[in-house]
Each structure stands twice: as structure tokens, then as C-alpha cells.
Short mmCIF file of C-alpha atoms and ligand atoms in Angstrom, two decimals:
data_model
loop_
_atom_site.label_atom_id
_atom_site.label_comp_id
_atom_site.label_asym_id
_atom_site.label_seq_id
_atom_site.Cartn_x
_atom_site.Cartn_y
_atom_site.Cartn_z
CA MET A 1 0.00 0.00 0.00
CA ARG A 2 2.75 2.42 1.07
CA ARG A 3 4.86 1.40 -1.87
CA PHE A 4 1.86 2.05 -4.16
CA ALA A 5 1.42 5.54 -2.67
CA PHE A 6 5.12 6.29 -3.18
CA LEU A 7 4.96 5.11 -6.78
CA SER A 8 1.91 7.28 -7.51
CA VAL A 9 3.66 10.36 -6.13
CA ALA A 10 6.73 9.58 -8.22
CA VAL A 11 4.65 9.14 -11.37
CA LEU A 12 2.80 12.40 -10.70
CA ALA A 13 6.06 14.27 -10.12
CA LEU A 14 7.56 12.89 -13.29
CA GLY A 15 4.42 13.85 -15.18
CA SER A 16 4.53 17.48 -14.05
CA LEU A 17 8.26 17.66 -14.76
CA THR A 18 7.70 16.48 -18.34
CA ALA A 19 4.80 18.89 -18.76
CA SER A 20 6.76 21.88 -17.45
CA SER A 21 9.80 21.09 -19.61
CA GLN A 22 7.59 21.07 -22.71
CA ARG A 23 7.34 24.28 -24.73
CA PRO A 24 3.98 26.01 -24.29
CA ALA A 25 1.71 24.85 -27.09
CA GLN A 26 0.95 27.43 -29.79
CA PRO A 27 -2.70 28.49 -29.34
CA GLN A 28 -4.77 26.63 -31.87
CA VAL A 29 -6.65 28.76 -34.36
CA ALA A 30 -9.72 28.00 -36.46
CA GLN A 31 -10.98 25.15 -34.31
CA THR A 32 -14.36 26.05 -35.79
CA PRO A 33 -14.69 27.75 -39.21
CA PRO A 34 -13.49 31.38 -38.95
CA MET A 35 -16.27 33.99 -38.86
CA GLY A 36 -16.01 37.67 -39.69
CA TRP A 37 -16.20 40.12 -42.56
CA ASN A 38 -13.96 40.77 -45.57
CA SER A 39 -13.74 43.94 -47.64
CA TRP A 40 -13.49 42.47 -51.16
CA ASN A 41 -17.02 41.44 -52.12
CA TYR A 42 -18.48 44.89 -51.53
CA PHE A 43 -15.62 47.42 -51.66
CA ALA A 44 -13.09 45.60 -53.86
CA GLY A 45 -10.25 48.06 -54.72
CA LYS A 46 -11.93 51.08 -53.10
CA VAL A 47 -11.57 49.94 -49.49
CA THR A 48 -10.07 52.45 -47.03
CA ASP A 49 -9.04 52.57 -43.39
CA GLN A 50 -12.35 54.29 -42.61
CA ASP A 51 -14.35 51.48 -44.24
CA ILE A 52 -12.57 48.96 -42.03
CA ARG A 53 -13.28 51.01 -38.89
CA ASN A 54 -16.93 51.37 -39.93
CA ALA A 55 -17.16 47.61 -40.51
CA ALA A 56 -15.71 46.97 -37.05
CA ASP A 57 -18.21 49.40 -35.47
CA GLU A 58 -21.11 47.80 -37.32
CA LEU A 59 -20.10 44.27 -36.39
CA VAL A 60 -20.39 45.37 -32.77
CA SER A 61 -23.58 47.46 -33.01
CA SER A 62 -25.46 45.01 -35.26
CA GLY A 63 -24.94 42.11 -32.85
CA MET A 64 -22.88 40.23 -35.43
CA LYS A 65 -19.84 40.22 -33.17
CA ASP A 66 -21.89 38.61 -30.41
CA ALA A 67 -23.13 36.07 -32.94
CA GLY A 68 -19.50 35.08 -33.63
CA TYR A 69 -18.22 37.36 -36.43
CA ILE A 70 -14.79 38.24 -35.05
CA TYR A 71 -12.38 38.77 -37.96
CA VAL A 72 -12.33 42.05 -39.88
CA ASN A 73 -10.31 41.25 -42.97
CA ILE A 74 -8.70 43.78 -45.29
CA ASP A 75 -8.45 42.22 -48.75
CA ASP A 76 -6.31 43.41 -51.67
CA THR A 77 -5.29 47.05 -52.41
CA TRP A 78 -3.91 48.15 -49.01
CA GLU A 79 -0.29 47.66 -50.10
CA GLY A 80 2.12 50.53 -50.81
CA GLU A 81 5.84 50.50 -51.67
CA ARG A 82 8.84 48.82 -50.07
CA ASP A 83 11.49 51.11 -48.60
CA ALA A 84 15.27 50.74 -49.08
CA ASN A 85 15.31 48.03 -46.38
CA GLY A 86 12.58 46.08 -48.11
CA VAL A 87 10.01 46.99 -45.47
CA LEU A 88 6.55 47.19 -46.99
CA HIS A 89 4.42 50.24 -46.22
CA SER A 90 0.67 50.53 -46.55
CA ASN A 91 -0.60 52.98 -49.18
CA SER A 92 -2.36 56.29 -48.60
CA LYS A 93 -5.76 54.60 -48.13
CA PHE A 94 -4.33 53.02 -44.96
CA PRO A 95 -2.24 55.71 -43.25
CA ASP A 96 -1.40 53.76 -40.07
CA MET A 97 -1.92 50.02 -39.99
CA LYS A 98 -0.83 49.63 -36.37
CA ALA A 99 -3.35 52.24 -35.26
CA LEU A 100 -6.04 50.48 -37.31
CA ALA A 101 -5.20 47.14 -35.69
CA ASP A 102 -5.36 48.76 -32.25
CA TYR A 103 -8.76 50.22 -33.08
CA VAL A 104 -10.15 46.89 -34.32
CA HIS A 105 -8.75 45.10 -31.26
CA SER A 106 -10.26 47.73 -28.96
CA ARG A 107 -13.68 46.70 -30.32
CA GLY A 108 -12.99 43.10 -29.26
CA LEU A 109 -12.35 42.01 -32.85
CA LYS A 110 -9.39 40.67 -34.80
CA LEU A 111 -7.74 42.06 -37.93
CA GLY A 112 -6.95 40.17 -41.10
CA ILE A 113 -4.78 41.14 -44.05
CA TYR A 114 -4.01 39.95 -47.57
CA SER A 115 -0.93 39.22 -49.68
CA SER A 116 0.39 37.02 -52.49
CA PRO A 117 3.39 34.68 -52.77
CA GLY A 118 4.05 36.34 -56.14
CA PRO A 119 5.69 39.69 -56.90
CA LYS A 120 2.24 41.28 -57.36
CA THR A 121 -1.20 40.68 -55.89
CA CYS A 122 -4.20 39.98 -58.12
CA ALA A 123 -4.99 43.71 -58.23
CA GLY A 124 -1.37 44.51 -59.16
CA TYR A 125 -0.13 45.68 -55.74
CA GLU A 126 3.10 44.63 -54.01
CA GLY A 127 3.28 40.89 -53.16
CA SER A 128 5.52 39.03 -50.70
CA LEU A 129 7.92 37.19 -53.05
CA GLY A 130 11.40 37.25 -51.51
CA HIS A 131 10.11 39.10 -48.43
CA GLU A 132 8.09 36.37 -46.72
CA GLU A 133 9.79 36.47 -43.29
CA GLN A 134 9.96 40.25 -43.34
CA ASP A 135 6.26 40.56 -44.17
CA ALA A 136 5.21 37.99 -41.58
CA GLN A 137 7.18 39.92 -38.93
CA LEU A 138 5.60 43.16 -40.11
CA TYR A 139 2.09 41.71 -39.83
CA ALA A 140 2.87 40.42 -36.33
CA SER A 141 4.27 43.83 -35.29
CA TRP A 142 1.03 45.47 -36.43
CA GLY A 143 -1.08 42.88 -34.57
CA ILE A 144 -2.48 41.01 -37.54
CA ASP A 145 -4.50 37.88 -36.71
CA TYR A 146 -5.32 36.41 -40.14
CA LEU A 147 -3.60 36.26 -43.54
CA LYS A 148 -5.25 35.47 -46.87
CA TYR A 149 -2.44 34.45 -49.23
CA ASP A 150 -3.55 34.65 -52.86
CA LEU A 151 -1.59 32.89 -55.63
CA CYS A 152 -2.06 35.60 -58.34
CA SER A 153 1.19 36.47 -60.15
CA TYR A 154 3.21 33.67 -58.51
CA ARG A 155 1.81 31.45 -61.24
CA GLN A 156 3.23 33.42 -64.16
CA ALA A 157 6.31 34.85 -62.43
CA VAL A 158 7.52 31.70 -60.70
CA MET A 159 5.63 28.50 -61.55
CA GLN A 160 5.53 28.99 -65.29
CA MET A 161 9.00 30.56 -65.46
CA GLN A 162 10.78 27.94 -63.38
CA ALA A 163 8.85 24.86 -64.44
CA SER A 164 7.33 25.49 -67.84
CA ASP A 165 5.62 22.38 -69.27
CA ASP A 166 6.10 20.62 -65.93
CA LYS A 167 2.78 20.56 -64.06
CA PRO A 168 4.03 18.49 -61.09
CA GLY A 169 7.00 20.85 -60.81
CA GLN A 170 4.67 23.86 -60.84
CA MET A 171 2.53 22.27 -58.19
CA ARG A 172 5.55 21.64 -55.95
CA LEU A 173 6.61 25.29 -56.32
CA MET A 174 3.14 26.36 -55.27
CA GLU A 175 3.11 24.08 -52.24
CA THR A 176 6.59 25.30 -51.26
CA ALA A 177 5.47 28.93 -51.43
CA TYR A 178 2.56 28.31 -49.06
CA ALA A 179 4.67 26.23 -46.68
CA LYS A 180 7.28 29.01 -46.66
CA MET A 181 4.80 31.64 -45.55
CA ASP A 182 3.34 29.25 -42.98
CA LYS A 183 6.80 28.82 -41.48
CA ALA A 184 7.34 32.58 -41.47
CA LEU A 185 3.99 33.16 -39.74
CA LYS A 186 4.68 30.49 -37.11
CA ALA A 187 8.14 31.98 -36.47
CA THR A 188 6.50 35.22 -35.34
CA GLY A 189 4.99 33.37 -32.36
CA ARG A 190 1.68 35.15 -32.97
CA PRO A 191 -1.40 32.98 -33.65
CA ILE A 192 -2.34 33.94 -37.22
CA VAL A 193 -5.04 32.13 -39.21
CA PHE A 194 -3.55 31.10 -42.57
CA SER A 195 -5.99 31.20 -45.49
CA LEU A 196 -4.86 29.71 -48.81
CA CYS A 197 -6.34 31.22 -51.94
CA GLN A 198 -5.36 29.44 -55.15
CA TYR A 199 -8.85 28.72 -56.50
CA GLY A 200 -8.92 25.00 -55.66
CA TRP A 201 -6.20 23.98 -58.11
CA ASP A 202 -4.26 20.71 -57.82
CA ALA A 203 -6.63 19.17 -55.24
CA VAL A 204 -5.49 21.74 -52.68
CA TRP A 205 -7.56 20.00 -49.97
CA GLU A 206 -5.09 17.10 -50.10
CA TRP A 207 -1.97 19.13 -49.34
CA ALA A 208 -3.12 22.42 -47.78
CA PRO A 209 -3.16 21.16 -44.16
CA SER A 210 0.48 20.02 -44.39
CA ALA A 211 1.38 23.44 -45.87
CA GLY A 212 -0.13 24.99 -42.72
CA GLY A 213 -3.47 26.03 -44.22
CA ASN A 214 -6.32 26.58 -41.80
CA LEU A 215 -8.61 27.06 -44.79
CA TRP A 216 -8.24 26.86 -48.54
CA ARG A 217 -10.40 28.12 -51.35
CA THR A 218 -11.96 25.25 -53.25
CA THR A 219 -13.09 27.26 -56.31
CA GLY A 220 -12.67 30.42 -58.35
CA ASP A 221 -14.28 33.66 -57.21
CA ILE A 222 -17.85 33.92 -56.04
CA GLN A 223 -20.23 36.54 -57.50
CA PRO A 224 -23.51 37.85 -56.11
CA ASN A 225 -25.85 35.91 -58.39
CA TRP A 226 -27.58 32.56 -57.95
CA ASP A 227 -25.94 30.80 -60.89
CA ARG A 228 -22.46 31.42 -59.50
CA VAL A 229 -23.43 30.56 -55.92
CA TYR A 230 -25.02 27.33 -57.12
CA ALA A 231 -22.09 26.47 -59.41
CA ILE A 232 -19.75 26.75 -56.42
CA LEU A 233 -22.06 24.67 -54.24
CA SER A 234 -22.11 21.94 -56.88
CA GLN A 235 -18.32 21.67 -56.69
CA GLN A 236 -18.33 20.97 -52.93
CA ALA A 237 -19.94 17.52 -52.95
CA GLY A 238 -17.30 14.95 -52.07
CA LEU A 239 -14.98 17.29 -50.17
CA ALA A 240 -16.42 16.66 -46.69
CA LYS A 241 -13.68 14.32 -45.60
CA TYR A 242 -11.02 17.03 -45.90
CA ALA A 243 -12.62 19.42 -43.40
CA GLY A 244 -12.26 19.37 -39.64
CA PRO A 245 -11.16 21.46 -36.66
CA GLY A 246 -8.23 23.67 -37.71
CA HIS A 247 -8.54 22.98 -41.45
CA TRP A 248 -11.55 23.88 -43.58
CA ASN A 249 -12.72 23.88 -47.18
CA ASP A 250 -13.49 27.47 -48.22
CA PRO A 251 -16.12 27.85 -50.96
CA ASP A 252 -15.35 31.61 -50.87
CA MET A 253 -16.72 34.52 -48.88
CA LEU A 254 -20.41 35.22 -48.43
CA GLU A 255 -22.39 37.32 -50.89
CA VAL A 256 -25.40 37.50 -48.54
CA GLY A 257 -26.92 40.97 -49.01
CA ASN A 258 -25.03 41.69 -52.23
CA GLY A 259 -25.94 42.00 -55.88
CA ARG A 260 -29.07 40.46 -57.30
CA LEU A 261 -29.65 37.70 -54.77
CA THR A 262 -33.29 37.46 -53.66
CA LEU A 263 -34.20 36.91 -50.02
CA ALA A 264 -34.72 33.16 -50.67
CA GLU A 265 -31.38 32.97 -52.46
CA ASN A 266 -29.61 34.75 -49.60
CA ARG A 267 -31.17 32.31 -47.14
CA ALA A 268 -30.28 29.29 -49.29
CA HIS A 269 -26.69 30.53 -49.86
CA PHE A 270 -26.14 31.09 -46.14
CA SER A 271 -27.77 27.78 -45.17
CA MET A 272 -25.61 25.80 -47.58
CA TRP A 273 -22.36 27.50 -46.50
CA VAL A 274 -23.33 26.62 -42.92
CA MET A 275 -23.95 22.99 -43.93
CA LEU A 276 -20.54 22.97 -45.63
CA ALA A 277 -18.79 24.06 -42.40
CA ALA A 278 -17.55 26.98 -44.50
CA PRO A 279 -15.79 30.01 -43.06
CA LEU A 280 -18.52 32.63 -42.62
CA LEU A 281 -16.97 35.86 -43.88
CA ALA A 282 -19.74 38.33 -44.63
CA GLY A 283 -18.96 40.58 -47.58
CA ASN A 284 -21.81 43.08 -47.57
CA ASP A 285 -22.16 46.81 -46.91
CA LEU A 286 -22.57 46.57 -43.14
CA PRO A 287 -23.55 50.21 -42.38
CA ASN A 288 -26.45 49.88 -44.87
CA MET A 289 -27.49 46.32 -44.09
CA LYS A 290 -31.25 45.69 -44.39
CA PRO A 291 -32.97 44.13 -41.34
CA GLU A 292 -33.87 40.96 -43.25
CA ILE A 293 -30.20 40.48 -44.22
CA LYS A 294 -29.10 41.04 -40.63
CA ALA A 295 -31.70 38.46 -39.55
CA ILE A 296 -30.14 35.90 -41.90
CA LEU A 297 -26.55 36.60 -40.90
CA THR A 298 -27.31 36.55 -37.16
CA ASN A 299 -29.63 33.54 -36.91
CA ARG A 300 -28.02 31.77 -33.94
CA ASP A 301 -29.54 28.34 -34.62
CA VAL A 302 -28.22 28.42 -38.17
CA ILE A 303 -24.76 29.66 -37.14
CA ALA A 304 -24.60 26.89 -34.52
CA ILE A 305 -24.71 24.32 -37.34
CA ASP A 306 -21.66 25.93 -38.98
CA GLN A 307 -19.82 26.19 -35.69
CA ASP A 308 -20.63 22.70 -34.43
CA ARG A 309 -17.55 21.50 -32.57
CA LEU A 310 -17.33 18.16 -34.40
CA GLY A 311 -16.57 20.09 -37.59
CA ARG A 312 -18.13 17.50 -39.91
CA GLN A 313 -18.97 19.02 -43.28
CA ALA A 314 -22.27 18.04 -44.92
CA THR A 315 -22.56 15.46 -47.66
CA ARG A 316 -25.10 15.43 -50.47
CA ALA A 317 -27.35 12.50 -49.55
CA TYR A 318 -29.38 12.48 -52.74
CA THR A 319 -30.85 14.58 -55.50
CA ASP A 320 -34.25 14.31 -57.13
CA GLY A 321 -34.29 16.40 -60.27
CA GLU A 322 -33.53 19.93 -59.12
CA VAL A 323 -33.99 19.26 -55.41
CA GLU A 324 -30.90 18.37 -53.37
CA VAL A 325 -30.88 16.87 -49.89
CA TRP A 326 -27.76 17.43 -47.81
CA ILE A 327 -27.12 16.02 -44.32
CA ARG A 328 -24.64 16.92 -41.62
CA SER A 329 -23.74 15.05 -38.42
CA LEU A 330 -23.58 17.26 -35.34
CA SER A 331 -22.22 16.81 -31.84
CA GLY A 332 -24.37 14.96 -29.33
CA GLY A 333 -25.78 12.70 -32.05
CA ALA A 334 -27.83 15.53 -33.60
CA MET A 335 -28.25 16.00 -37.33
CA ALA A 336 -28.99 18.82 -39.75
CA ILE A 337 -30.88 18.35 -43.01
CA ALA A 338 -31.04 20.89 -45.83
CA VAL A 339 -33.55 20.46 -48.65
CA LEU A 340 -32.67 22.87 -51.44
CA ASN A 341 -34.86 23.61 -54.43
CA ALA A 342 -32.07 24.66 -56.78
CA GLY A 343 -34.23 24.93 -59.84
CA ALA A 344 -37.11 26.91 -61.28
CA ASP A 345 -40.48 26.83 -59.52
CA ARG A 346 -41.74 23.45 -60.70
CA TYR A 347 -43.05 22.17 -57.40
CA ALA A 348 -46.03 24.50 -56.94
CA THR A 349 -48.60 21.93 -58.05
CA HIS A 350 -46.65 18.79 -57.32
CA PRO A 351 -44.62 18.94 -54.14
CA PHE A 352 -41.29 17.29 -53.56
CA HIS A 353 -41.46 14.22 -51.30
CA LEU A 354 -38.70 13.88 -48.71
CA SER A 355 -37.46 10.32 -48.26
CA LEU A 356 -36.25 9.81 -44.70
CA ALA A 357 -35.34 6.24 -45.57
CA ARG A 358 -32.73 7.52 -48.03
CA LEU A 359 -31.19 9.48 -45.15
CA GLY A 360 -30.97 6.39 -42.97
CA LEU A 361 -33.84 7.60 -40.78
CA HIS A 362 -37.05 5.87 -39.85
CA GLY A 363 -39.30 8.68 -38.71
CA PRO A 364 -41.38 10.26 -37.58
CA GLU A 365 -38.64 12.66 -36.50
CA LYS A 366 -39.16 15.71 -34.29
CA ALA A 367 -37.14 18.58 -35.75
CA LYS A 368 -36.75 22.35 -35.59
CA ASP A 369 -37.17 24.44 -38.72
CA LEU A 370 -34.22 26.81 -38.21
CA TRP A 371 -35.63 29.62 -40.37
CA THR A 372 -39.15 29.78 -38.88
CA GLY A 373 -38.11 28.60 -35.43
CA ASN A 374 -41.07 26.19 -35.43
CA GLU A 375 -41.02 22.59 -34.36
CA ILE A 376 -41.97 20.24 -37.18
CA VAL A 377 -42.40 16.50 -37.48
CA LEU A 378 -40.71 14.88 -40.46
CA ARG A 379 -42.38 11.78 -41.86
CA ASN A 380 -41.13 9.45 -44.51
CA ASP A 381 -42.18 10.54 -48.00
CA MET A 382 -43.82 13.70 -46.68
CA PRO A 383 -44.65 16.40 -49.24
CA LEU A 384 -42.63 19.63 -48.95
CA GLN A 385 -43.44 22.92 -50.65
CA ILE A 386 -40.15 24.71 -51.25
CA ALA A 387 -40.08 27.76 -53.49
CA SER A 388 -37.52 28.14 -56.26
CA HIS A 389 -33.99 28.73 -54.89
CA ASP A 390 -35.30 28.41 -51.34
CA ILE A 391 -34.39 25.90 -48.68
CA LEU A 392 -35.72 23.98 -45.71
CA LEU A 393 -33.08 23.75 -42.99
CA VAL A 394 -33.87 21.61 -39.96
CA ARG A 395 -32.06 20.23 -36.94
CA ILE A 396 -33.02 16.91 -35.41
CA ALA A 397 -31.75 16.72 -31.84
CA SER A 398 -32.23 12.95 -31.47
CA PRO A 399 -32.54 11.19 -34.81
CA ARG A 400 -34.14 7.76 -34.63
C1 GLA B 1 -8.62 37.07 -56.22
C2 GLA B 1 -9.29 36.40 -55.03
C3 GLA B 1 -10.40 37.31 -54.51
C4 GLA B 1 -9.82 38.65 -54.12
C5 GLA B 1 -9.08 39.28 -55.30
C6 GLA B 1 -8.32 40.52 -54.89
O1 GLA B 1 -9.47 37.17 -57.32
O2 GLA B 1 -9.80 35.15 -55.38
O3 GLA B 1 -11.05 36.71 -53.40
O4 GLA B 1 -8.97 38.49 -53.02
O5 GLA B 1 -8.14 38.36 -55.84
O6 GLA B 1 -7.56 41.07 -55.92
#
């Protein structure tokens, strides 16, 4: 007995010694998909310091911050010139980046920035090629919390120059460029979310996590119209297995509230990004946001699906003509189902029938309709009236 007590003490002591001699673990970022706002989809090249401050203010006053939108991300066109020491300066639209970071942090938010591994960004501004460590240190000194790193001119200036007619060689150069910036970011000691943007080329989901990516774009650019949103959605089926805490597929930033999207389309777009465990980066004009758009972006039940701690991305269970049924496993054995009418309004006289059996369910199932807030009971083969480009999004707490 006494010997057992002695042994336990010795084991405990050894344990704490090992723990204390270990280096403190780097705080883990993006354990759930990052949420925030990015300047590109609304402001594009016109964004200024004042726009970023306004966005930060609005995230707080609209309740979006409390709903989880934390990152305020400056996209392309903030970059100025490098000085004689190679230090990059912001341009006249961003007079003092450190002061801007301090302001954003003072609102309880985090600041993101943008660069390219090439000599130029996509909008033709200064990129990070040959200055990766220097730029990473600069970002850290400003207090940057997130970097979107966009391939842009690296393709022509490096990949095609150094490995012309050699696709695997080009791919390796691309991977090396991302891994290089990841190393530079980690060397700063500051937790910085690393967002890869290379439009989903070369099955990026297979190698992005080992290049340090917390998220990676899976497609080309989104636009604020249904055809583009739906085209992107269609390219996400099959990618679920690559997503999880710390590393996410990114079907691009939200267009909710932008362009020609109808209310149903905004709701369907947001619902599907949530099912995909996508980063939720709003891209709308926050100071002029309509109440119905705010209601979509701040629906807590819907956001909770995106932010579910298991981090399991939805799969497309089946399609029937233009209706798609997607399912997502949630923590605690719960489940989300999205029924999307992606097509024209053909179901007005002849409703779609939801097959629970094809989802592995038996029914009846008690569920919550996350857009109306009402409880509903799902039955096998039940008729559902879903308008064109609209969606039914439900959560079943205890599927049977
Ligand atoms: C690319 C990216 C966009 C945006 C622009 C900025 O097109 O995919 O998301 O960052 O560059 O120039």
C-alpha cells in the first residue's frame, strides 16, 4: 500500500516535470470555421481605413460580433511601396496600420490582411515574393490575426517561369510557397489564421493542411448571383472528408446581401455555407445592411450548425431532379438536413417528397425548422413545398 502511494507520487512528479519542460503549445486557431467580414465582395479596390473602422463598429452594433463574427479582414489594395530596407508600407488609403489594428482590437475584434506569394497581388499591388519572413514579422508587429495568401502572379512569375511544361514541378513550387509563408507566420509566435487562396487547383484539400493552411479556397471567385453561388455549391460535394477542426474547405466569402440575390437565395446561400462548415466571412455593406439580411446573418440556430464543434462538413445524400438533400452530423448525435430547391419553380402543383429512408432515418422525426423557429415533425415521404432557390433547414436533436 505504502509502496503504491510512493509510486503514484513519483509518477505524478515525473508527469509534471515532463509537462513543465515542454514548450507552451501554440494556441490553436480556427478550431471552428473562422467567422467575420472581408472587404473584397463589396468594396473591392476602393476599401479604405475608414471602411474597415466602420465595418468593425457595425459588427459590434449590429450584434454580429456577439453572434461570432470576429475577424475584420482587409483584402487586396492596401499595399504601398517597399522602402530601401525592403520593409513594406501601406498605401495612402491606410495611413497607419498599427493604429487600425489597435482600433479593431479595442472593439474586441481581430484584424486580417491579404498578400500574395508572387511579386504582385491579383490587383497589381506589391506581393511578398522574396520578403516572406519580413512581411510575416511586419504583420505580427502590427497585430495582424489572419492572412489570406492569394496565388495571383506567382503562377506566371515563378511557376511557369521555373517549371514550364512541368505541371508536377509547378505544383511543388506552389506548395513550397505556401509552406514558406506558414513557417514565417509560425516563427512570429503570434497565432495567425492562414488562409490559402489558389482557387482550388491541384486538389489543394489534399496538401493544404500540411502546408499549414487553416482554410483553402476550393473554387474560383464567387459573385452575387444565384448561378455562381449554385455552381460553387455543386463543386463541394465529395470534399467533406477534408474538413475538420483547424482545417476547412473554403467555398469563398459570403455574398449575402449583395448583388441580385433574392431573399430566398440569400437564405439558401447562407444555409448551404453553414452545412458545408464553411468560413462565414460576410462581404456586404454593413452600415447599410437591411434588417432581413441582418436576420439571416445573425440567426443563432443556423450559425450553430456551422460552428458545431465536431466540424463535420455536410454530404449530399441524394438529389431528385432539381432538389438536393444534404445532411450533416452534429455533436451529441444531432443531425442537420437541408432540402434545397435549386431549380425553377416546378413544385407548386406537385410537391417534392422527402425520403427519410434515403437518409438512414425511420421517422417520424421531431425537428426544428431553423428559419421559422417552429417545431416540425418529419415523416417518410412527406410532401414539402419549397419555393424556387429556397431551402428547408432543420435540426433533429435525437434522430431515430
Ligand atoms: C482574387 C481572389 C479574390 C480577391 C481578389 C483581390 O481574385 O480570389 O477573393 O482576393 O483576388 O484582388
